[in-house]
């Protein structure tokens, strides 16, 4: 039996890390349009880049830089995957 999960589009756009385990989860989500997925990924990328910038300013939290660098790569890969989809695909 397939699992049905509800995605809150507002939460996905405002705090995608709280709604999804990883960027690929956004790509695979059936509850968001392609545009909403791209918005969520853009927000997630912004949040991670902001966290990395604060690290550079001396407000680093141990272990975040390496994990965040990998997360940025995953987000960009997800964005590229969605960019290759036709407009109507989600």
PDB file of C-alpha atoms in Angstrom:
ATOM      1  CA  UNK A   1       0.000   0.000   0.000  1.00  0.00           C
ATOM      2  CA  UNK A   2       1.340   3.417  -0.936  1.00  0.00           C
ATOM      3  CA  UNK A   3       1.926   5.909   1.818  1.00  0.00           C
ATOM      4  CA  UNK A   4       0.068   9.197   1.450  1.00  0.00           C
ATOM      5  CA  UNK A   5       1.720  12.157   3.063  1.00  0.00           C
ATOM      6  CA  UNK A   6       0.519  15.710   3.323  1.00  0.00           C
ATOM      7  CA  UNK A   7       2.865  18.548   2.483  1.00  0.00           C
ATOM      8  CA  UNK A   8       2.081  22.003   3.779  1.00  0.00           C
ATOM      9  CA  UNK A   9       3.054  24.266   0.835  1.00  0.00           C
ATOM     10  CA  UNK A  10       3.431  27.315   3.096  1.00  0.00           C
ATOM     11  CA  UNK A  11       5.703  25.436   5.515  1.00  0.00           C
ATOM     12  CA  UNK A  12       7.656  23.942   2.602  1.00  0.00           C
ATOM     13  CA  UNK A  13       8.388  27.437   1.268  1.00  0.00           C
ATOM     14  CA  UNK A  14       9.125  29.060   4.629  1.00  0.00           C
ATOM     15  CA  UNK A  15      11.153  26.283   6.261  1.00  0.00           C
ATOM     16  CA  UNK A  16      11.860  23.454   3.831  1.00  0.00           C
ATOM     17  CA  UNK A  17      14.385  21.819   6.167  1.00  0.00           C
ATOM     18  CA  UNK A  18      11.592  21.288   8.700  1.00  0.00           C
ATOM     19  CA  UNK A  19       9.258  19.785   6.110  1.00  0.00           C
ATOM     20  CA  UNK A  20      11.714  17.556   4.203  1.00  0.00           C
ATOM     21  CA  UNK A  21      14.608  15.291   5.180  1.00  0.00           C
ATOM     22  CA  UNK A  22      16.628  16.226   2.109  1.00  0.00           C
ATOM     23  CA  UNK A  23      16.367  18.244  -1.117  1.00  0.00           C
ATOM     24  CA  UNK A  24      15.457  15.158  -3.135  1.00  0.00           C
ATOM     25  CA  UNK A  25      12.335  14.886  -0.976  1.00  0.00           C
ATOM     26  CA  UNK A  26      11.181  18.189  -2.428  1.00  0.00           C
ATOM     27  CA  UNK A  27      11.778  16.972  -5.989  1.00  0.00           C
ATOM     28  CA  UNK A  28       9.810  13.785  -5.322  1.00  0.00           C
ATOM     29  CA  UNK A  29       6.953  15.509  -3.486  1.00  0.00           C
ATOM     30  CA  UNK A  30       3.556  15.060  -5.098  1.00  0.00           C
ATOM     31  CA  UNK A  31       2.030  17.803  -2.944  1.00  0.00           C
ATOM     32  CA  UNK A  32       3.883  20.737  -4.521  1.00  0.00           C
ATOM     33  CA  UNK A  33       3.885  22.273  -7.968  1.00  0.00           C
ATOM     34  CA  UNK A  34       7.156  22.614  -9.862  1.00  0.00           C
ATOM     35  CA  UNK A  35       7.200  26.326  -9.000  1.00  0.00           C
ATOM     36  CA  UNK A  36       6.653  25.640  -5.297  1.00  0.00           C
ATOM     37  CA  UNK A  37       9.449  23.067  -5.348  1.00  0.00           C
ATOM     38  CA  UNK A  38      11.827  25.576  -6.920  1.00  0.00           C
ATOM     39  CA  UNK A  39      10.815  28.215  -4.350  1.00  0.00           C
ATOM     40  CA  UNK A  40      11.418  25.787  -1.486  1.00  0.00           C
ATOM     41  CA  UNK A  41      14.841  24.828  -2.826  1.00  0.00           C
ATOM     42  CA  UNK A  42      15.753  28.486  -3.317  1.00  0.00           C
ATOM     43  CA  UNK A  43      14.775  29.248   0.282  1.00  0.00           C
ATOM     44  CA  UNK A  44      16.698  26.258   1.612  1.00  0.00           C
ATOM     45  CA  UNK A  45      19.782  27.335  -0.343  1.00  0.00           C
ATOM     46  CA  UNK A  46      19.453  30.876   1.041  1.00  0.00           C
ATOM     47  CA  UNK A  47      19.200  29.573   4.612  1.00  0.00           C
ATOM     48  CA  UNK A  48      22.267  27.349   4.255  1.00  0.00           C
ATOM     49  CA  UNK A  49      24.333  30.063   2.564  1.00  0.00           C
ATOM     50  CA  UNK A  50      23.360  32.499   5.320  1.00  0.00           C
ATOM     51  CA  UNK A  51      24.450  29.974   7.942  1.00  0.00           C
ATOM     52  CA  UNK A  52      27.785  29.509   6.159  1.00  0.00           C
ATOM     53  CA  UNK A  53      28.240  33.296   5.980  1.00  0.00           C
ATOM     54  CA  UNK A  54      27.728  33.556   9.729  1.00  0.00           C
ATOM     55  CA  UNK A  55      30.361  30.836  10.135  1.00  0.00           C
ATOM     56  CA  UNK A  56      32.774  33.007   8.178  1.00  0.00           C
ATOM     57  CA  UNK A  57      31.999  35.917  10.488  1.00  0.00           C
ATOM     58  CA  UNK A  58      33.123  33.950  13.515  1.00  0.00           C
ATOM     59  CA  UNK A  59      29.762  32.620  14.640  1.00  0.00           C
ATOM     60  CA  UNK A  60      30.545  29.070  13.538  1.00  0.00           C
ATOM     61  CA  UNK A  61      28.773  26.077  14.977  1.00  0.00           C
ATOM     62  CA  UNK A  62      30.917  22.921  15.027  1.00  0.00           C
ATOM     63  CA  UNK A  63      30.268  20.489  12.182  1.00  0.00           C
ATOM     64  CA  UNK A  64      27.974  22.690  10.137  1.00  0.00           C
ATOM     65  CA  UNK A  65      30.408  23.819   7.439  1.00  0.00           C
ATOM     66  CA  UNK A  66      31.103  20.365   5.999  1.00  0.00           C
ATOM     67  CA  UNK A  67      27.484  19.236   6.214  1.00  0.00           C
ATOM     68  CA  UNK A  68      26.243  22.537   4.786  1.00  0.00           C
ATOM     69  CA  UNK A  69      28.650  22.370   1.869  1.00  0.00           C
ATOM     70  CA  UNK A  70      27.319  18.910   0.998  1.00  0.00           C
ATOM     71  CA  UNK A  71      23.741  20.146   1.441  1.00  0.00           C
ATOM     72  CA  UNK A  72      24.353  23.017  -0.982  1.00  0.00           C
ATOM     73  CA  UNK A  73      25.525  20.487  -3.571  1.00  0.00           C
ATOM     74  CA  UNK A  74      22.352  18.429  -3.019  1.00  0.00           C
ATOM     75  CA  UNK A  75      20.118  21.507  -3.314  1.00  0.00           C
ATOM     76  CA  UNK A  76      21.790  22.613  -6.551  1.00  0.00           C
ATOM     77  CA  UNK A  77      21.470  19.096  -7.988  1.00  0.00           C
ATOM     78  CA  UNK A  78      17.754  19.102  -7.112  1.00  0.00           C
ATOM     79  CA  UNK A  79      17.337  22.530  -8.748  1.00  0.00           C
ATOM     80  CA  UNK A  80      19.047  21.273 -11.902  1.00  0.00           C
ATOM     81  CA  UNK A  81      16.842  18.195 -11.922  1.00  0.00           C
ATOM     82  CA  UNK A  82      13.709  20.349 -11.738  1.00  0.00           C
ATOM     83  CA  UNK A  83      15.058  22.808 -14.315  1.00  0.00           C
ATOM     84  CA  UNK A  84      15.222  19.931 -16.787  1.00  0.00           C
ATOM     85  CA  UNK A  85      11.547  19.093 -16.334  1.00  0.00           C
ATOM     86  CA  UNK A  86       8.841  20.497 -18.609  1.00  0.00           C
ATOM     87  CA  UNK A  87       6.748  23.305 -17.094  1.00  0.00           C
ATOM     88  CA  UNK A  88       3.715  21.082 -16.496  1.00  0.00           C
ATOM     89  CA  UNK A  89       5.670  18.337 -14.724  1.00  0.00           C
ATOM     90  CA  UNK A  90       5.838  18.310 -10.944  1.00  0.00           C
TER      91      UNK A  90
END
